[in-house]
Amino acid sequence: MDKENLLQMYYEMVLIRRLEERGAELYQQGKIGGFMHLYIGQEAVSTGLIAAREPRDRVITAYRDHGVALNCGISANEVMAELLGKATGMSKGKGGSMHMADTSKNMWGGHAIVGGHLPIAAGFALGDQYAGNDNITICMFGDGATNIGYFHEALNLSKTWNLRVLWVCENNQYGMGTAVDRASAVSEIRQKAEGYGMMNSRVDGMDVVKVHEAASEALKYIRTEGKPFLLEIMTYRFRGHSMGDPERYRQQEEVKKWQENDPIGIFRNYLAAQKIAAGNDLDGIDAQVEIEVQKAVEFAEASPEPALADLYTDIYADADIR
Amino acid sequence: MARITMREAISQALMEEMDRDPAVFILGEEVGVWGGTYAVTKGFYDKYGAERVKDTPIAENAILGAAIGAAMVGQRPIAELMTINFAFSAMDYIVNQAAKLRYMFGGQFMLPLVIRAVGGGGRQLGATHSQTPDAIFAHFPGLKVVSPGTPADAKGLLKSAIRSNDPILFIEHATMYQVRGEVPDGEFLIPIGKSTIQRPGKDLTIVTYCKGLELSMKAAEELAKEGIEAEIVDLRTLRPLDMEPVLESFKKTNRAIVVEEGWKSYGVGSEIVSRIYEEAFDYVDAPILRVAQKEVPLPYNRTLEQAALPQVPDIVAAAKEVLK
């Protein structure tokens, strides 16, 4: 990976962090409604992963989707506008935090039913297989989603039909407040792929370079072999499951230990050690992100609300009928 | 014009649309090598091959999820549920996904998807395999629900459904595949969302669809022998619901009954009656009655099962009641 791409990854990770920190403030001020799940701590996962894709590869994820949206090239303006429910959001304010998509950037959502998007991801790959191309669908989900039936039906179908899907389990070690070993028969999620005869691997998700390498290898395998692959990425969310999580299920010492393992700090050290960028250069990127996020907040706050007439649009495609 | 069965009409529609558009393919349990559990896709596997007639695992979430995904990226899948009762195993895909994805993402993509499902009782299949839960599905905005009562409508509506860019649940009836009727040859489309008069009459209006149409036509013949001319309005599509022919007929007859195979409570009839009261109250000359299934899970025993399902004499009796 060249310097430009490495710095792009650094920029994206900081952008996710700062945008969500501002998002949390706006949520506390009551400007963002509903549920909001922060990606803070997990930035290296989607950043390394999506940097490894071809633009023609489709991405679909669960409701912790702000970071994935930014990595796919959706602007900070649109992400912030959607959080505020504005007409200028990529989903026109109809989706909110959990439903961010821009199909022109091959980001197919933000999906809020745990595990529900996995069979749909298999469907994207089926559509591509039917069309005769070798696009890959990258489907991200949490460890909690691997205990629901959808996961197993989707994995089975993808292997039986040789669908090009990269199944990515972001194992942040808690499904809401329930630790993996309290909910899953095997705590190493990648073992679940073994039951379907599916290639798999496990990687440290706090190190964006390692994630990128593992994802690149998996994508190469899928593209050439025409088979699915499951990649388990070990990570940790620094914040609660969603805003307003009392976090009774984990010790603060554990959280602190992981926060010392900050993926942005690890990457800064890597870039310095490899003499790719000095602290000053990276501080410059941080400052640039600060401005971009501030502008996004201003853009979102100044954007119009959706028109009341939009209540009745986008229900059907044939015609806007009720 | 040819006189063919409901099964042949549906089969013809599928085949014509597959020939017309290479993006159309079928997936479901036993649709391929077996030829479909109701033999609707018999011969399709040999003609179109495994790529376009895809046998799936017995996994309704995977079937509907995969169909939705393929539709989102531009294909035109027809997913077959072996029976509509299995839709409950995959309710998330019908209710949370198919009906909502387009809206939730601000109209960024279309969902040109048909879900074919066989419903209905009367074949002694027991409580879990005999339901007529059409009203449940018609409850959800974002979905279209179609259920034909004649071979011609089955063909014309299914062809329109396959060409539609929206998710459509297409409900067939398990006891109607051998029903025969005149079906126009060649290109023949019936628009989704249009009710129609299946039998003209002046004395009362019978609003119905699917199996209810078959029963109501027989009841109308009985009534005619006594000089009562029933006008039968066939809804054909439950959502979006076209009330125009219903209201037009009712304003002429001032009396109506609604006939459906599903349960009476919270059913299609409840909706129709409410709409008539809301939109044509001044024309009401008698309480509008509903003929529907008894409020029990359908039993296996034939006598009990038939006692629970609406029958022709029930319709005749209800018609006479509103004419009193």
XYZ file of C-alpha atoms in Angstrom:
646
model
C 0.000 0.000 0.000
C 1.451 3.398 -0.943
C 1.700 6.494 1.228
C -1.338 8.157 -0.295
C -3.586 5.202 0.471
C -2.238 4.815 3.986
C -2.878 8.475 4.738
C -6.340 8.165 3.204
C -7.086 5.366 5.676
C -5.795 7.500 8.534
C -7.968 10.399 7.394
C -11.076 8.160 7.234
C -10.487 6.735 10.719
C -10.134 10.191 12.241
C -13.175 11.398 10.287
C -15.309 8.589 11.706
C -14.072 9.325 15.236
C -14.641 13.088 15.106
C -17.946 12.922 13.250
C -19.343 10.474 15.800
C -18.042 12.511 18.737
C -19.932 15.488 17.344
C -22.913 13.238 16.652
C -22.959 12.150 20.301
C -23.019 15.807 21.380
C -25.892 16.582 19.013
C -27.736 13.527 20.304
C -27.351 14.759 23.898
C -28.742 18.114 22.732
C -31.789 16.334 21.356
C -31.013 17.159 17.737
C -30.692 13.503 16.745
C -33.535 11.133 17.569
C -34.095 7.413 17.758
C -31.308 4.919 18.268
C -27.709 5.809 17.519
C -24.916 3.229 17.677
C -21.379 4.571 17.674
C -18.508 2.915 15.853
C -15.820 4.550 18.020
C -13.092 1.966 18.717
C -13.966 -0.111 15.655
C -12.781 2.342 12.988
C -9.916 0.125 11.788
C -12.364 -2.643 10.842
C -14.410 -0.979 8.119
C -11.537 1.308 7.077
C -9.096 -1.527 6.373
C -11.801 -3.710 4.926
C -13.367 -1.250 2.515
C -9.961 0.052 1.379
C -9.372 -3.465 0.064
C -12.466 -3.614 -2.165
C -12.896 -2.736 -5.818
C -15.460 0.045 -6.352
C -17.732 -2.532 -8.033
C -17.875 -4.630 -4.859
C -21.027 -4.116 -2.835
C -21.013 -3.324 0.882
C -23.875 -4.019 3.267
C -23.784 -3.756 7.035
C -25.852 -3.633 10.210
C -27.066 -0.584 12.095
C -23.618 0.550 13.324
C -23.141 2.074 9.918
C -21.885 5.671 10.041
C -18.258 4.618 9.645
C -19.023 2.223 6.819
C -20.917 4.991 5.019
C -17.939 7.356 5.273
C -15.488 4.640 4.174
C -17.653 3.983 1.111
C -17.284 7.626 0.107
C -20.546 9.092 1.360
C -19.810 12.667 2.444
C -19.705 13.807 6.060
C -22.386 16.335 5.078
C -24.825 13.642 4.036
C -24.119 11.427 7.041
C -24.681 14.326 9.433
C -27.783 15.469 7.542
C -29.292 11.989 7.725
C -28.564 11.850 11.470
C -30.515 15.093 11.822
C -33.295 13.695 9.640
C -32.863 16.307 6.925
C -33.930 16.166 3.277
C -30.264 16.387 2.229
C -29.382 13.086 3.905
C -28.610 10.186 1.560
C -31.877 8.533 2.587
C -33.770 11.869 2.524
C -34.254 11.775 6.274
C -36.429 8.655 6.047
C -33.797 6.228 7.297
C -31.837 7.895 10.071
C -28.760 6.620 11.882
C -29.412 2.940 11.215
C -30.316 3.217 7.523
C -27.575 4.906 5.549
C -27.108 3.839 1.947
C -25.882 5.249 -1.323
C -26.148 2.631 -4.011
C -24.146 4.804 -6.422
C -21.203 4.232 -4.058
C -22.116 0.588 -3.640
C -23.086 1.099 -0.028
C -26.344 -0.836 0.331
C -27.264 0.069 3.894
C -27.395 0.112 7.189
C -29.886 -2.579 8.291
C -31.527 -2.641 11.682
C -32.860 -6.180 12.075
C -30.030 -8.214 13.606
C -28.887 -10.723 10.985
C -31.722 -9.781 8.634
C -29.422 -8.386 5.964
C -27.349 -11.553 5.604
C -29.749 -13.406 3.284
C -30.131 -10.152 1.326
C -26.343 -10.027 0.920
C -26.524 -13.554 -0.456
C -29.138 -12.175 -2.850
C -26.800 -9.436 -4.095
C -24.208 -12.090 -4.823
C -26.865 -14.232 -6.478
C -27.848 -11.279 -8.656
C -24.215 -10.768 -9.647
C -23.714 -14.465 -10.295
C -26.861 -14.469 -12.444
C -25.549 -11.437 -14.335
C -22.289 -13.294 -14.915
C -19.883 -10.836 -13.271
C -17.351 -11.435 -10.487
C -18.391 -8.602 -8.158
C -18.075 -9.433 -4.499
C -20.597 -8.587 -1.778
C -18.974 -7.618 1.519
C -21.441 -8.277 4.317
C -20.606 -6.991 7.792
C -22.382 -8.012 10.977
C -21.743 -8.298 14.696
C -20.963 -11.362 16.782
C -24.545 -11.288 18.076
C -25.898 -11.893 14.560
C -24.155 -15.259 14.315
C -26.584 -16.854 16.762
C -29.719 -16.155 14.743
C -31.122 -18.410 12.036
C -30.625 -15.874 9.223
C -26.842 -16.215 9.602
C -26.947 -19.970 9.158
C -29.404 -19.950 6.251
C -27.311 -17.316 4.482
C -23.963 -19.036 5.029
C -25.378 -22.348 3.902
C -26.888 -20.847 0.761
C -23.712 -18.939 -0.130
C -21.578 -22.060 0.109
C -24.094 -24.339 -1.626
C -24.503 -21.929 -4.541
C -20.877 -20.698 -4.627
C -21.804 -17.070 -4.121
C -19.099 -14.404 -3.969
C -19.686 -13.083 -0.465
C -17.123 -11.938 2.066
C -18.865 -12.542 5.393
C -17.280 -10.208 7.920
C -18.009 -10.783 11.583
C -17.042 -7.740 13.605
C -16.543 -9.465 16.924
C -16.697 -6.624 19.435
C -17.289 -9.227 22.125
C -20.747 -8.154 23.201
C -24.128 -8.604 21.548
C -25.682 -5.539 23.195
C -24.824 -6.364 26.829
C -24.339 -10.110 26.494
C -20.765 -11.366 26.216
C -20.050 -13.734 23.322
C -19.430 -16.779 25.540
C -22.793 -16.226 27.261
C -24.666 -16.364 23.937
C -22.661 -18.409 21.467
C -21.803 -22.114 21.636
C -18.350 -21.321 20.269
C -16.575 -18.124 21.253
C -14.359 -18.184 18.176
C -16.954 -17.149 15.591
C -14.883 -18.247 12.591
C -15.437 -21.857 13.710
C -19.056 -21.489 12.597
C -17.851 -21.274 8.992
C -16.176 -24.673 9.394
C -19.582 -26.309 9.689
C -20.359 -25.078 6.178
C -16.991 -26.098 4.740
C -16.221 -22.433 4.246
C -12.754 -20.872 4.212
C -12.221 -18.499 7.103
C -9.692 -16.545 9.123
C -9.425 -14.323 12.176
C -7.574 -11.031 12.463
C -6.797 -8.280 14.978
C -9.273 -5.506 14.235
C -7.436 -2.788 16.134
C -4.700 -2.753 13.495
C -5.938 -1.318 10.221
C -2.945 -2.618 8.264
C -3.585 -6.175 9.392
C -7.297 -5.841 8.600
C -6.459 -4.564 5.135
C -4.096 -7.462 4.492
C -6.542 -10.095 5.709
C -9.393 -8.562 3.709
C -7.281 -8.341 0.547
C -6.365 -12.017 0.821
C -9.971 -13.033 1.427
C -11.236 -10.956 -1.509
C -8.607 -12.444 -3.798
C -9.685 -15.945 -2.779
C -13.375 -15.145 -3.357
C -12.757 -13.490 -6.736
C -10.610 -16.313 -8.134
C -12.300 -19.334 -6.524
C -15.879 -18.084 -6.822
C -16.667 -19.127 -3.268
C -17.611 -17.336 -0.047
C -15.210 -16.656 2.843
C -15.777 -15.730 6.489
C -13.436 -13.230 8.101
C -13.690 -12.687 11.847
C -12.304 -9.339 12.964
C -11.581 -8.931 16.668
C -12.475 -5.483 17.919
C -14.011 -3.540 20.780
C -16.443 -0.684 20.997
C -15.275 2.059 23.288
C -18.765 3.451 23.837
C -21.993 1.777 24.887
C -24.106 -0.384 22.566
C -26.180 2.676 21.756
C -26.614 6.085 23.306
C -27.975 5.696 26.822
C -26.371 2.331 27.581
C -25.638 2.107 31.353
C -22.864 -0.450 30.641
C -23.522 -2.619 33.667
C -22.244 -5.665 31.816
C -18.557 -4.785 31.623
C -15.863 -3.458 33.934
C -14.372 -0.027 33.361
C -10.885 -1.574 33.695
C -11.657 -3.730 30.668
C -12.807 -0.703 28.673
C -9.695 1.242 29.690
C -7.415 -1.612 28.693
C -8.911 -1.658 25.226
C -8.872 2.121 24.930
C -5.110 2.000 25.432
C -5.219 -0.136 22.323
C -6.773 2.693 20.304
C -6.762 1.811 16.589
C -5.981 5.410 15.640
C -3.039 5.537 18.099
C -1.737 2.177 16.851
C -1.884 3.426 13.261
C -0.150 6.719 14.124
C 2.675 4.767 15.704
C 2.882 2.524 12.660
C 3.020 5.469 10.255
C 5.749 7.115 12.321
C 7.780 3.911 12.762
C 7.586 3.222 9.025
C 8.606 6.866 8.428
C 5.535 7.348 6.259
C 4.245 10.393 8.132
C 5.470 12.377 11.108
C 3.226 13.483 13.956
C 2.994 16.962 12.450
C 1.640 15.675 9.153
C -0.985 13.611 10.976
C -1.938 16.558 13.178
C -2.537 18.453 9.937
C -4.988 15.759 8.828
C -6.678 15.924 12.236
C -7.143 19.684 11.869
C -8.536 19.257 8.351
C -11.053 16.694 9.662
C -12.050 19.052 12.460
C -13.031 21.664 9.868
C -14.819 19.121 7.683
C -16.919 17.891 10.589
C -17.741 21.429 11.693
C -18.873 22.215 8.148
C -20.950 19.028 8.083
C -22.746 20.061 11.267
C -23.410 23.513 9.809
C -24.601 21.977 6.542
C -26.935 19.577 8.354
C -28.357 22.211 10.665
C -28.973 24.598 7.765
C -30.553 21.888 5.571
C -34.324 21.798 5.075
C -36.624 19.313 6.720
C -38.212 16.848 4.287
C -41.447 18.207 2.808
C -44.633 16.765 4.327
C -45.559 15.552 0.839
C -42.509 13.243 0.987
C -44.403 11.171 3.514
C -46.102 9.540 0.548
C -43.198 9.225 -1.892
C -40.879 6.221 -2.369
C -43.430 3.674 -1.141
C -43.817 2.057 -4.550
C -41.790 2.390 -7.721
C -44.565 1.853 -10.299
C -46.325 5.033 -9.244
C -46.685 6.885 -6.008
C -49.871 5.164 -4.964
C -51.020 4.361 -1.462
C -59.283 -17.782 -26.593
C -58.686 -21.164 -25.012
C -60.374 -22.945 -22.125
C -57.548 -23.863 -19.745
C -57.000 -24.579 -16.063
C -55.752 -22.153 -13.436
C -52.542 -24.203 -13.263
C -51.999 -23.893 -17.013
C -52.751 -20.177 -16.930
C -50.184 -19.527 -14.201
C -47.677 -21.757 -15.904
C -48.203 -19.923 -19.210
C -47.715 -16.541 -17.559
C -44.444 -17.643 -15.982
C -43.152 -19.142 -19.194
C -44.128 -16.188 -21.382
C -42.444 -13.737 -19.025
C -39.302 -15.862 -18.747
C -39.139 -15.980 -22.539
C -39.672 -12.240 -22.724
C -37.142 -11.088 -20.119
C -33.867 -12.867 -19.280
C -33.755 -11.089 -15.903
C -36.716 -13.205 -14.747
C -35.837 -16.366 -12.842
C -37.589 -18.663 -10.370
C -36.349 -19.873 -7.004
C -38.013 -21.954 -4.335
C -38.412 -25.348 -2.762
C -38.855 -28.124 -5.346
C -39.548 -25.727 -8.205
C -36.966 -27.374 -10.476
C -36.278 -31.097 -10.680
C -39.561 -31.954 -8.927
C -41.520 -29.557 -11.164
C -43.225 -27.658 -8.349
C -45.258 -29.279 -5.575
C -48.434 -28.174 -7.361
C -46.827 -28.932 -10.750
C -47.012 -25.302 -11.842
C -43.367 -25.301 -12.989
C -43.434 -28.766 -14.530
C -41.044 -28.845 -17.486
C -39.414 -25.516 -16.601
C -36.190 -27.075 -15.344
C -35.651 -28.902 -18.623
C -36.497 -25.838 -20.681
C -34.632 -23.118 -18.760
C -32.020 -25.045 -16.775
C -30.792 -24.873 -13.200
C -29.657 -21.244 -13.533
C -33.159 -19.930 -14.077
C -35.163 -22.487 -12.136
C -33.342 -22.703 -8.850
C -34.081 -25.380 -6.277
C -33.389 -23.936 -2.841
C -32.775 -25.435 0.571
C -35.856 -25.575 2.825
C -34.967 -22.187 4.234
C -37.625 -19.523 3.720
C -35.481 -16.689 5.069
C -32.755 -17.539 2.584
C -35.262 -17.845 -0.264
C -36.950 -14.497 0.294
C -33.792 -12.708 1.453
C -31.912 -13.846 -1.633
C -34.826 -12.881 -3.875
C -34.978 -9.410 -2.335
C -31.227 -8.932 -2.709
C -31.249 -10.072 -6.333
C -34.170 -7.734 -7.060
C -32.371 -4.776 -5.458
C -29.427 -5.265 -7.818
C -31.571 -5.426 -10.934
C -32.776 -8.987 -11.489
C -36.462 -9.931 -11.504
C -36.814 -12.986 -9.281
C -40.007 -14.948 -8.713
C -39.756 -16.619 -5.320
C -42.141 -19.480 -4.656
C -43.267 -20.294 -1.146
C -44.506 -23.877 -1.134
C -47.437 -22.643 0.914
C -48.327 -19.258 2.326
C -48.198 -20.815 5.783
C -44.418 -20.896 5.431
C -44.446 -17.142 4.916
C -44.633 -16.922 8.683
C -41.166 -18.466 8.863
C -39.931 -15.604 6.695
C -42.221 -12.833 7.899
C -39.255 -10.510 8.392
C -38.533 -10.539 4.656
C -42.081 -9.715 3.671
C -42.850 -7.198 6.392
C -39.559 -5.644 7.481
C -37.615 -5.923 4.252
C -39.647 -6.142 1.019
C -42.305 -3.715 2.204
C -39.912 -1.129 3.633
C -36.470 -1.108 2.033
C -37.304 1.249 -0.810
C -38.998 3.763 1.462
C -36.396 3.581 4.203
C -33.581 4.407 1.796
C -35.420 7.269 0.124
C -36.324 5.416 -3.086
C -32.767 4.599 -4.150
C -33.658 1.273 -5.710
C -36.628 -0.775 -6.878
C -37.782 -4.194 -5.722
C -39.136 -5.984 -8.798
C -40.023 -9.129 -6.910
C -42.930 -11.573 -7.050
C -43.555 -13.945 -4.174
C -45.918 -16.708 -5.301
C -47.635 -18.501 -2.456
C -50.384 -21.116 -2.281
C -52.988 -20.585 0.384
C -56.384 -21.833 1.418
C -58.062 -24.706 3.194
C -60.186 -27.632 2.100
C -57.552 -30.276 1.482
C -57.468 -31.783 4.983
C -53.933 -30.581 5.598
C -54.478 -29.598 9.203
C -54.332 -26.262 10.952
C -50.807 -25.165 9.996
C -51.115 -25.897 6.274
C -54.595 -24.601 5.508
C -54.634 -20.919 6.341
C -55.956 -17.968 4.353
C -53.984 -15.155 6.029
C -54.267 -12.702 3.125
C -55.538 -9.841 5.281
C -52.390 -9.868 7.418
C -50.207 -9.177 4.401
C -52.589 -6.590 2.953
C -52.065 -4.622 6.163
C -48.582 -3.454 5.221
C -47.951 -0.393 3.048
C -45.093 -1.030 0.631
C -46.331 -4.458 -0.332
C -48.845 -5.252 -3.061
C -51.124 -8.245 -2.550
C -52.826 -9.939 -5.482
C -55.110 -12.978 -5.402
C -56.928 -14.000 -8.593
C -60.181 -15.939 -8.822
C -60.222 -16.976 -12.490
C -57.625 -18.477 -14.856
C -57.747 -15.385 -17.072
C -57.116 -13.054 -14.164
C -54.386 -15.347 -12.855
C -52.551 -15.128 -16.136
C -53.054 -11.431 -16.741
C -52.286 -10.420 -13.169
C -49.214 -12.621 -12.850
C -47.753 -11.230 -16.065
C -48.332 -7.694 -14.757
C -46.848 -8.647 -11.384
C -43.672 -9.928 -13.002
C -43.347 -6.688 -14.982
C -44.054 -4.532 -11.929
C -41.135 -2.832 -10.212
C -42.579 -3.417 -6.744
C -42.697 -6.380 -4.361
C -45.899 -8.353 -4.933
C -47.309 -11.219 -2.937
C -49.285 -13.334 -5.417
C -51.659 -15.664 -3.569
C -53.093 -18.718 -5.323
C -55.616 -21.173 -3.885
C -54.737 -24.810 -3.314
C -58.131 -26.119 -4.432
C -58.409 -24.005 -7.581
C -55.632 -25.293 -9.848
C -58.110 -27.452 -11.805
C -60.651 -24.656 -12.243
C -61.142 -24.005 -15.960
C -61.882 -20.765 -17.717
C -61.501 -18.864 -20.969
C -58.089 -17.233 -21.248
C -57.161 -14.927 -24.130
C -54.210 -16.059 -26.230
C -50.998 -14.108 -26.538
C -50.145 -10.818 -24.875
C -52.721 -10.324 -22.144
C -52.264 -8.146 -19.078
C -54.616 -7.293 -16.221
C -53.576 -4.202 -14.254
C -52.621 -4.602 -10.585
C -54.931 -2.661 -8.287
C -58.147 -2.866 -10.300
C -61.304 -4.520 -9.013
C -63.844 -5.752 -11.567
C -67.453 -6.852 -11.991
C -67.493 -10.617 -12.589
C -71.281 -10.895 -12.766
C -73.770 -8.072 -13.294
C -76.861 -7.843 -11.116
C -79.237 -5.312 -9.580
C -80.484 -6.674 -6.256
C -77.398 -6.883 -4.072
C -73.629 -6.619 -4.288
C -71.333 -9.513 -3.348
C -67.760 -8.335 -2.776
C -65.239 -11.152 -2.882
C -62.012 -12.528 -4.390
C -60.093 -15.753 -5.060
C -61.911 -18.830 -3.645
C -64.724 -16.581 -2.531
C -65.404 -15.759 -6.174
C -65.883 -19.418 -7.104
C -68.323 -19.884 -4.204
C -70.121 -16.602 -4.864
C -70.697 -17.414 -8.555
C -72.380 -20.662 -7.524
C -74.420 -18.854 -4.894
C -75.486 -16.270 -7.485
C -76.835 -19.084 -9.681
C -78.867 -20.394 -6.755
C -80.180 -16.916 -6.030
C -81.048 -16.364 -9.685
C -83.352 -19.370 -9.550
C -85.338 -17.412 -6.979
C -85.263 -14.268 -9.064
C -82.495 -12.545 -7.105
C -79.790 -10.996 -9.269
C -76.507 -10.588 -7.381
C -73.762 -8.375 -8.744
C -70.329 -9.795 -7.962
C -67.356 -7.500 -7.541
C -63.994 -9.294 -7.575
C -61.300 -7.345 -5.754
C -58.406 -9.275 -7.407
C -55.880 -6.994 -5.667
C -56.135 -6.484 -1.886
C -53.462 -3.755 -1.766
C -53.659 -1.260 -3.324
C -57.419 -1.661 -2.920
C -59.669 -0.367 -5.694
C -63.029 0.534 -4.129
C -64.529 2.255 -7.196
C -66.418 -0.742 -8.656
C -67.534 -1.740 -5.152
C -68.967 1.686 -4.377
C -70.483 2.049 -7.829
C -72.249 -1.286 -7.466
C -73.334 -0.584 -3.899
C -74.801 2.794 -4.796
C -76.984 0.892 -7.272
C -77.996 -2.070 -5.072
C -77.824 -0.456 -1.586
C -77.224 -3.907 -0.098
C -74.083 -5.981 0.157
C -72.318 -8.969 1.615
C -68.592 -9.684 1.630
C -67.337 -13.222 1.080
C -63.831 -14.343 1.990
C -62.210 -17.604 3.048
C -60.112 -16.074 5.834
C -61.293 -15.497 9.368
C -63.955 -12.868 9.874
C -62.277 -10.893 12.665
C -59.974 -8.142 11.369
C -60.392 -9.556 7.885
C -60.782 -8.328 4.295
C -64.532 -8.098 4.865
C -64.011 -5.827 7.857
C -62.041 -3.444 5.666
C -64.570 -3.457 2.813
C -67.546 -2.923 5.109
C -65.799 -0.027 6.860
C -64.998 1.622 3.570
C -68.575 1.318 2.363
C -69.871 2.850 5.608
C -67.274 5.632 5.379
C -67.753 6.411 1.717
C -71.373 5.477 0.909
C -73.291 5.638 4.199
C -76.234 7.432 2.650
C -76.809 4.487 0.316
C -77.002 1.800 3.034
C -80.432 0.111 3.144
C -79.448 -2.858 5.328
C -76.544 -3.932 7.561
C -73.699 -5.310 5.441
C -72.880 -8.925 6.340
C -69.629 -10.864 6.218
C -69.370 -14.513 5.195
C -66.068 -15.952 6.326
C -64.253 -18.804 8.043
C -65.320 -19.846 11.544
C -62.981 -18.574 14.251
C -61.118 -21.838 14.765
C -57.839 -23.367 13.564
C -58.861 -25.610 10.646
C -59.269 -29.236 11.747
C -58.145 -32.302 9.776
C -61.485 -34.124 9.792
C -63.258 -33.443 6.518
C -66.693 -32.782 7.974
C -65.318 -30.436 10.598
C -63.084 -28.695 8.095
C -65.960 -28.082 5.693
C -68.086 -26.835 8.586
C -65.440 -24.229 9.369
C -65.000 -23.001 5.777
C -67.542 -20.670 4.153
C -69.941 -22.554 1.865
C -72.383 -21.686 -0.917
C -75.483 -22.023 1.358
C -73.878 -19.553 3.815
C -73.624 -17.018 1.009
C -77.179 -17.639 -0.176
C -78.470 -17.222 3.378
C -76.518 -14.008 3.948
C -77.761 -12.596 0.638
C -81.381 -13.287 1.585
C -80.784 -11.776 5.016
C -79.637 -8.422 3.613
C -82.578 -8.417 1.213
C -85.126 -8.806 4.011
